[in-house]
PDB file of C-alpha atoms and ligand atoms in Angstrom:
ATOM      1  CA  UNK L  88      32.499 176.523 -30.840  1.00  0.00           C
ATOM      2  CA  UNK L  89      30.746 173.742 -28.999  1.00  0.00           C
ATOM      3  CA  UNK L  90      32.463 170.643 -27.783  1.00  0.00           C
ATOM      4  CA  UNK L  91      30.402 167.509 -27.297  1.00  0.00           C
ATOM      5  CA  UNK L  92      31.745 165.060 -24.790  1.00  0.00           C
ATOM      6  CA  UNK L  93      30.170 161.679 -24.377  1.00  0.00           C
ATOM      7  CA  UNK L  94      30.172 160.377 -20.843  1.00  0.00           C
ATOM      8  CA  UNK L  95      29.198 156.841 -20.113  1.00  0.00           C
ATOM      9  CA  UNK L  96      28.475 156.432 -16.474  1.00  0.00           C
ATOM     10  CA  UNK L  97      26.753 154.007 -14.191  1.00  0.00           C
ATOM     11  CA  UNK L  98      24.710 154.230 -11.031  1.00  0.00           C
ATOM     12  CA  UNK L  99      25.318 151.538  -8.430  1.00  0.00           C
ATOM     13  CA  UNK L 100      23.966 151.023  -4.921  1.00  0.00           C
ATOM     14  CA  UNK L 101      21.556 149.152  -2.750  1.00  0.00           C
ATOM     15  CA  UNK L 102      17.901 148.578  -3.703  1.00  0.00           C
ATOM     16  CA  UNK L 103      15.839 151.559  -2.595  1.00  0.00           C
ATOM     17  CA  UNK L 104      18.759 153.979  -2.189  1.00  0.00           C
ATOM     18  CA  UNK L 105      17.220 156.227  -4.844  1.00  0.00           C
ATOM     19  CA  UNK L 106      19.280 155.567  -7.978  1.00  0.00           C
ATOM     20  CA  UNK L 107      16.302 155.664 -10.343  1.00  0.00           C
ATOM     21  CA  UNK L 108      14.890 158.678  -8.542  1.00  0.00           C
ATOM     22  CA  UNK L 109      18.188 160.601  -8.963  1.00  0.00           C
ATOM     23  CA  UNK L 110      18.306 159.827 -12.667  1.00  0.00           C
ATOM     24  CA  UNK L 111      14.625 160.739 -13.136  1.00  0.00           C
ATOM     25  CA  UNK L 112      15.215 164.044 -11.325  1.00  0.00           C
ATOM     26  CA  UNK L 113      18.291 164.759 -13.453  1.00  0.00           C
ATOM     27  CA  UNK L 114      16.817 163.742 -16.824  1.00  0.00           C
ATOM     28  CA  UNK L 115      13.153 164.785 -16.430  1.00  0.00           C
ATOM     29  CA  UNK L 116      13.064 167.053 -13.392  1.00  0.00           C
ATOM     30  CA  UNK L 117      10.492 164.797 -11.777  1.00  0.00           C
ATOM     31  CA  UNK L 118      10.115 162.847  -8.528  1.00  0.00           C
ATOM     32  CA  UNK L 119       7.810 159.866  -7.968  1.00  0.00           C
ATOM     33  CA  UNK L 120       6.932 158.940  -4.377  1.00  0.00           C
ATOM     34  CA  UNK L 121       6.428 155.257  -5.282  1.00  0.00           C
ATOM     35  CA  UNK L 122       9.113 154.685  -7.867  1.00  0.00           C
ATOM     36  CA  UNK L 123       8.926 151.137  -9.329  1.00  0.00           C
ATOM     37  CA  UNK L 124      11.952 148.868  -8.801  1.00  0.00           C
ATOM     38  CA  UNK L 125      14.342 148.698 -11.692  1.00  0.00           C
ATOM     39  CA  UNK L 126      14.461 145.352 -13.486  1.00  0.00           C
ATOM     40  CA  UNK L 127      17.953 144.517 -14.792  1.00  0.00           C
ATOM     41  CA  UNK L 128      19.100 148.010 -15.779  1.00  0.00           C
ATOM     42  CA  UNK L 129      17.612 151.052 -17.485  1.00  0.00           C
ATOM     43  CA  UNK L 130      19.299 153.432 -19.916  1.00  0.00           C
ATOM     44  CA  UNK L 131      18.917 157.215 -19.978  1.00  0.00           C
ATOM     45  CA  UNK L 132      20.639 160.006 -21.807  1.00  0.00           C
ATOM     46  CA  UNK L 133      20.716 163.716 -21.185  1.00  0.00           C
ATOM     47  CA  UNK L 134      22.606 166.577 -22.829  1.00  0.00           C
ATOM     48  CA  UNK L 135      23.533 169.581 -20.743  1.00  0.00           C
ATOM     49  CA  UNK L 136      25.841 172.563 -20.843  1.00  0.00           C
ATOM     50  CA  UNK L 137      28.792 172.388 -18.445  1.00  0.00           C
ATOM     51  CA  UNK L 138      31.059 175.419 -18.582  1.00  0.00           C
ATOM     52  CA  UNK L 139      31.810 175.972 -22.302  1.00  0.00           C
ATOM     53  CA  UNK L 140      30.996 172.427 -23.365  1.00  0.00           C
ATOM     54  CA  UNK L 141      27.887 170.551 -24.284  1.00  0.00           C
ATOM     55  CA  UNK L 142      28.071 167.228 -22.514  1.00  0.00           C
ATOM     56  CA  UNK L 143      26.066 164.165 -23.369  1.00  0.00           C
ATOM     57  CA  UNK L 144      25.534 161.882 -20.422  1.00  0.00           C
ATOM     58  CA  UNK L 145      24.700 158.252 -21.122  1.00  0.00           C
ATOM     59  CA  UNK L 146      23.553 156.656 -17.901  1.00  0.00           C
ATOM     60  CA  UNK L 147      22.998 153.065 -16.946  1.00  0.00           C
ATOM     61  CA  UNK L 148      20.737 152.826 -13.896  1.00  0.00           C
ATOM     62  CA  UNK L 149      21.341 149.382 -12.399  1.00  0.00           C
ATOM     63  CA  UNK L 150      18.887 147.382 -10.299  1.00  0.00           C
ATOM     64  CA  UNK L 151      20.927 146.812  -7.157  1.00  0.00           C
ATOM     65  CA  UNK L 152      19.458 143.425  -6.239  1.00  0.00           C
ATOM     66  CA  UNK L 153      21.932 140.670  -5.438  1.00  0.00           C
ATOM     67  CA  UNK L 154      20.421 138.478  -8.161  1.00  0.00           C
ATOM     68  CA  UNK L 155      21.524 141.019 -10.796  1.00  0.00           C
ATOM     69  CA  UNK L 156      25.019 141.422  -9.327  1.00  0.00           C
ATOM     70  CA  UNK L 157      26.693 139.322 -12.010  1.00  0.00           C
ATOM     71  CA  UNK L 158      25.407 141.743 -14.660  1.00  0.00           C
ATOM     72  CA  UNK L 159      26.963 144.815 -13.049  1.00  0.00           C
ATOM     73  CA  UNK L 160      30.409 144.523 -14.716  1.00  0.00           C
ATOM     74  CA  UNK L 161      28.689 144.869 -18.112  1.00  0.00           C
ATOM     75  CA  UNK L 162      27.624 148.364 -17.094  1.00  0.00           C
ATOM     76  CA  UNK L 163      30.662 149.586 -15.163  1.00  0.00           C
ATOM     77  CA  UNK L 164      33.369 148.114 -17.381  1.00  0.00           C
ATOM     78  CA  UNK L 165      34.595 150.920 -19.584  1.00  0.00           C
ATOM     79  CA  UNK L 166      32.472 153.496 -17.751  1.00  0.00           C
ATOM     80  CA  UNK L 167      34.164 156.873 -17.396  1.00  0.00           C
ATOM     81  CA  UNK L 168      32.364 157.599 -14.166  1.00  0.00           C
ATOM     82  CA  UNK L 169      30.229 155.968 -11.534  1.00  0.00           C
ATOM     83  CA  UNK L 170      27.872 157.322  -8.913  1.00  0.00           C
ATOM     84  CA  UNK L 171      27.548 155.046  -5.907  1.00  0.00           C
ATOM     85  CA  UNK L 172      24.338 155.827  -4.084  1.00  0.00           C
ATOM     86  CA  UNK L 173      23.286 155.065  -0.516  1.00  0.00           C
ATOM     87  CA  UNK L 174      20.352 156.162   1.604  1.00  0.00           C
ATOM     88  CA  UNK L 175      21.412 158.351   4.596  1.00  0.00           C
ATOM     89  CA  UNK L 176      18.604 156.745   6.663  1.00  0.00           C
ATOM     90  CA  UNK L 177      19.868 153.203   6.061  1.00  0.00           C
ATOM     91  CA  UNK L 178      23.230 151.995   7.479  1.00  0.00           C
ATOM     92  CA  UNK L 179      23.099 148.758   5.465  1.00  0.00           C
ATOM     93  CA  UNK L 180      22.908 150.723   2.228  1.00  0.00           C
ATOM     94  CA  UNK L 181      26.091 152.614   3.239  1.00  0.00           C
ATOM     95  CA  UNK L 182      27.860 149.276   3.909  1.00  0.00           C
ATOM     96  CA  UNK L 183      26.678 148.076   0.497  1.00  0.00           C
ATOM     97  CA  UNK L 184      27.974 151.256  -1.130  1.00  0.00           C
ATOM     98  CA  UNK L 185      31.446 150.554   0.314  1.00  0.00           C
ATOM     99  CA  UNK L 186      31.307 147.078  -1.193  1.00  0.00           C
ATOM    100  CA  UNK L 187      30.591 148.652  -4.606  1.00  0.00           C
ATOM    101  CA  UNK L 188      33.520 151.039  -4.185  1.00  0.00           C
ATOM    102  CA  UNK L 189      35.842 148.069  -3.418  1.00  0.00           C
ATOM    103  CA  UNK L 190      34.543 146.200  -6.451  1.00  0.00           C
ATOM    104  CA  UNK L 191      35.093 149.206  -8.760  1.00  0.00           C
ATOM    105  CA  UNK L 192      38.579 149.780  -7.371  1.00  0.00           C
ATOM    106  CA  UNK L 193      39.422 146.141  -8.060  1.00  0.00           C
ATOM    107  CA  UNK L 194      37.649 145.627 -11.403  1.00  0.00           C
ATOM    108  CA  UNK L 195      36.729 149.006 -12.900  1.00  0.00           C
ATOM    109  CA  UNK L 196      38.538 151.378 -15.203  1.00  0.00           C
ATOM    110  CA  UNK L 197      41.438 152.774 -13.096  1.00  0.00           C
ATOM    111  CA  UNK L 198      40.745 156.371 -14.276  1.00  0.00           C
ATOM    112  CA  UNK L 199      37.057 156.163 -13.393  1.00  0.00           C
ATOM    113  CA  UNK L 200      35.675 159.236 -11.664  1.00  0.00           C
ATOM    114  CA  UNK L 201      33.695 158.050  -8.663  1.00  0.00           C
ATOM    115  CA  UNK L 202      31.063 159.984  -6.732  1.00  0.00           C
ATOM    116  CA  UNK L 203      29.525 158.887  -3.451  1.00  0.00           C
ATOM    117  CA  UNK L 204      25.958 160.216  -3.136  1.00  0.00           C
ATOM    118  CA  UNK L 205      24.241 160.111   0.276  1.00  0.00           C
ATOM    119  CA  UNK L 206      20.674 160.351  -0.987  1.00  0.00           C
ATOM    120  CA  UNK L 207      17.374 161.165   0.857  1.00  0.00           C
ATOM    121  CA  UNK L 208      19.086 164.127   2.539  1.00  0.00           C
ATOM    122  CA  UNK L 209      15.575 165.589   3.019  1.00  0.00           C
ATOM    123  CA  UNK L 210      14.885 162.889   5.678  1.00  0.00           C
ATOM    124  CA  UNK L 211      17.214 164.493   8.272  1.00  0.00           C
ATOM    125  CA  UNK L 212      15.252 163.321  11.302  1.00  0.00           C
ATOM    126  CA  UNK L 213      15.731 159.658  10.220  1.00  0.00           C
ATOM    127  CA  UNK L 214      19.467 159.996   9.500  1.00  0.00           C
ATOM    128  CA  UNK L 215      21.638 156.952  10.363  1.00  0.00           C
ATOM    129  CA  UNK L 216      24.837 157.788   8.469  1.00  0.00           C
ATOM    130  CA  UNK L 217      26.593 161.016   9.377  1.00  0.00           C
ATOM    131  CA  UNK L 218      27.960 163.281   6.658  1.00  0.00           C
ATOM    132  CA  UNK L 219      31.319 163.321   8.457  1.00  0.00           C
ATOM    133  CA  UNK L 220      31.643 159.540   8.321  1.00  0.00           C
ATOM    134  CA  UNK L 221      30.828 159.455   4.610  1.00  0.00           C
ATOM    135  CA  UNK L 222      33.097 162.413   3.795  1.00  0.00           C
ATOM    136  CA  UNK L 223      36.029 160.749   5.595  1.00  0.00           C
ATOM    137  CA  UNK L 224      35.403 157.477   3.792  1.00  0.00           C
ATOM    138  CA  UNK L 225      35.189 159.274   0.431  1.00  0.00           C
ATOM    139  CA  UNK L 226      38.438 161.198   0.988  1.00  0.00           C
ATOM    140  CA  UNK L 227      40.307 158.036   2.024  1.00  0.00           C
ATOM    141  CA  UNK L 228      39.128 156.245  -1.124  1.00  0.00           C
ATOM    142  CA  UNK L 229      39.498 158.917  -3.771  1.00  0.00           C
ATOM    143  CA  UNK L 230      35.811 159.662  -4.326  1.00  0.00           C
ATOM    144  CA  UNK L 231      34.020 162.942  -4.065  1.00  0.00           C
ATOM    145  CA  UNK L 232      31.025 163.075  -1.753  1.00  0.00           C
ATOM    146  CA  UNK L 233      27.733 164.955  -1.785  1.00  0.00           C
ATOM    147  CA  UNK L 234      24.457 164.482   0.038  1.00  0.00           C
ATOM    148  CA  UNK L 235      21.564 164.653  -2.414  1.00  0.00           C
ATOM    149  CA  UNK L 236      17.803 164.569  -2.446  1.00  0.00           C
ATOM    150  CA  UNK L 237      15.968 163.355  -5.511  1.00  0.00           C
ATOM    151  CA  UNK L 238      12.798 164.563  -3.763  1.00  0.00           C
ATOM    152  CA  UNK L 239      13.807 168.230  -3.269  1.00  0.00           C
ATOM    153  CA  UNK L 240      16.378 168.213  -6.160  1.00  0.00           C
ATOM    154  CA  UNK L 241      19.112 169.293  -3.716  1.00  0.00           C
ATOM    155  CA  UNK L 242      22.613 168.673  -5.193  1.00  0.00           C
ATOM    156  CA  UNK L 243      21.308 166.410  -7.979  1.00  0.00           C
ATOM    157  CA  UNK L 244      22.548 168.453 -10.940  1.00  0.00           C
ATOM    158  CA  UNK L 245      25.635 169.267  -8.903  1.00  0.00           C
ATOM    159  CA  UNK L 246      26.748 165.641  -8.667  1.00  0.00           C
ATOM    160  CA  UNK L 247      26.454 165.229 -12.455  1.00  0.00           C
ATOM    161  CA  UNK L 248      28.208 168.490 -13.294  1.00  0.00           C
ATOM    162  CA  UNK L 249      30.981 167.868 -10.762  1.00  0.00           C
ATOM    163  CA  UNK L 250      31.664 164.535 -12.462  1.00  0.00           C
ATOM    164  CA  UNK L 251      31.781 166.259 -15.849  1.00  0.00           C
ATOM    165  CA  UNK L 252      34.292 168.796 -14.514  1.00  0.00           C
ATOM    166  CA  UNK L 253      36.547 166.074 -13.142  1.00  0.00           C
ATOM    167  CA  UNK L 254      36.647 163.982 -16.291  1.00  0.00           C
ATOM    168  CA  UNK L 255      39.558 164.362 -18.648  1.00  0.00           C
ATOM    169  CA  UNK L 256      38.423 166.271 -21.760  1.00  0.00           C
ATOM    170  CA  UNK L 257      38.149 164.036 -24.805  1.00  0.00           C
TER     171      UNK L 257
HETATM  172  P1  GDP X 417      16.599 152.514  -6.411  1.00  0.00           P
HETATM  173  O1  GDP X 417      16.176 151.106  -6.078  1.00  0.00           O
HETATM  174  O2  GDP X 417      17.984 152.831  -5.888  1.00  0.00           O
HETATM  175  O3  GDP X 417      16.466 152.834  -7.880  1.00  0.00           O
HETATM  176  O4  GDP X 417      15.603 153.510  -5.618  1.00  0.00           O
HETATM  177  P2  GDP X 417      14.306 154.252  -6.143  1.00  0.00           P
HETATM  178  O5  GDP X 417      14.700 155.410  -6.980  1.00  0.00           O
HETATM  179  O6  GDP X 417      13.385 153.247  -6.744  1.00  0.00           O
HETATM  180  O7  GDP X 417      13.740 154.838  -4.775  1.00  0.00           O
HETATM  181  C1  GDP X 417      13.286 154.018  -3.720  1.00  0.00           C
HETATM  182  C2  GDP X 417      12.239 154.770  -2.908  1.00  0.00           C
HETATM  183  O8  GDP X 417      12.846 155.875  -2.237  1.00  0.00           O
HETATM  184  C3  GDP X 417      11.086 155.333  -3.742  1.00  0.00           C
HETATM  185  O9  GDP X 417       9.885 155.193  -3.011  1.00  0.00           O
HETATM  186  C4  GDP X 417      11.459 156.800  -3.889  1.00  0.00           C
HETATM  187  O10 GDP X 417      10.323 157.626  -4.034  1.00  0.00           O
HETATM  188  C5  GDP X 417      12.185 157.079  -2.564  1.00  0.00           C
HETATM  189  N1  GDP X 417      13.187 158.137  -2.725  1.00  0.00           N
HETATM  190  C6  GDP X 417      14.184 158.172  -3.672  1.00  0.00           C
HETATM  191  N2  GDP X 417      14.924 159.285  -3.504  1.00  0.00           N
HETATM  192  C7  GDP X 417      14.429 159.947  -2.414  1.00  0.00           C
HETATM  193  C8  GDP X 417      14.799 161.147  -1.739  1.00  0.00           C
HETATM  194  O11 GDP X 417      15.747 161.875  -2.087  1.00  0.00           O
HETATM  195  N3  GDP X 417      14.041 161.499  -0.659  1.00  0.00           N
HETATM  196  C9  GDP X 417      12.987 160.739  -0.225  1.00  0.00           C
HETATM  197  N4  GDP X 417      12.314 161.179   0.835  1.00  0.00           N
HETATM  198  N5  GDP X 417      12.618 159.600  -0.848  1.00  0.00           N
HETATM  199  C10 GDP X 417      13.331 159.178  -1.931  1.00  0.00           C
HETATM  200 MG1   MG X 418      15.985 151.610  -9.454  1.00  0.00          MG
END
């Protein structure tokens, strides 16, 4: 017996945080050093086994630029889950991530599962945001937190499968 669960989720975060790279790593197992900027938003889907279920992920990868901000509600409204991505080497991207969390808490689906992903965890020597600070913030705001690297693949599948585990079964 195989259960198929459809998960609509959205990736939000500052330009350059690595949203497209995370989704490319998750969906295709690839990493591109010079990933092109996303225009508007891009759609991906991926089916994977999580525990005893087959889960279909439908992912909207948003652009992150301020000029596309007004489009964001189209993607997060009704989303079962969101991954908010920042770059651990960029403090401004962490500040921007917190703004997205506030917006989702105010406007998003109240049962939304939210993940905070501190990406580029391979660039340890350039770190600007400590894992402790992000973990504390995540706990205080009801998100779960992981540091990821789209480059090395560290924790990428884990973020997606953790979300799947936390979602109510349909
Ligand atoms: P987006 O604007 O959030 O979609 O970010 P992109 O996925 O386009 O990534 C921006 C840049 O960061 C690209 O040059 C990527 O190759 C690079 N990048 C993304 N993820 C990682 C990572 O985990 N480690 C490193 N070192 N670079 C990354
Ligand atoms: Mg992108």
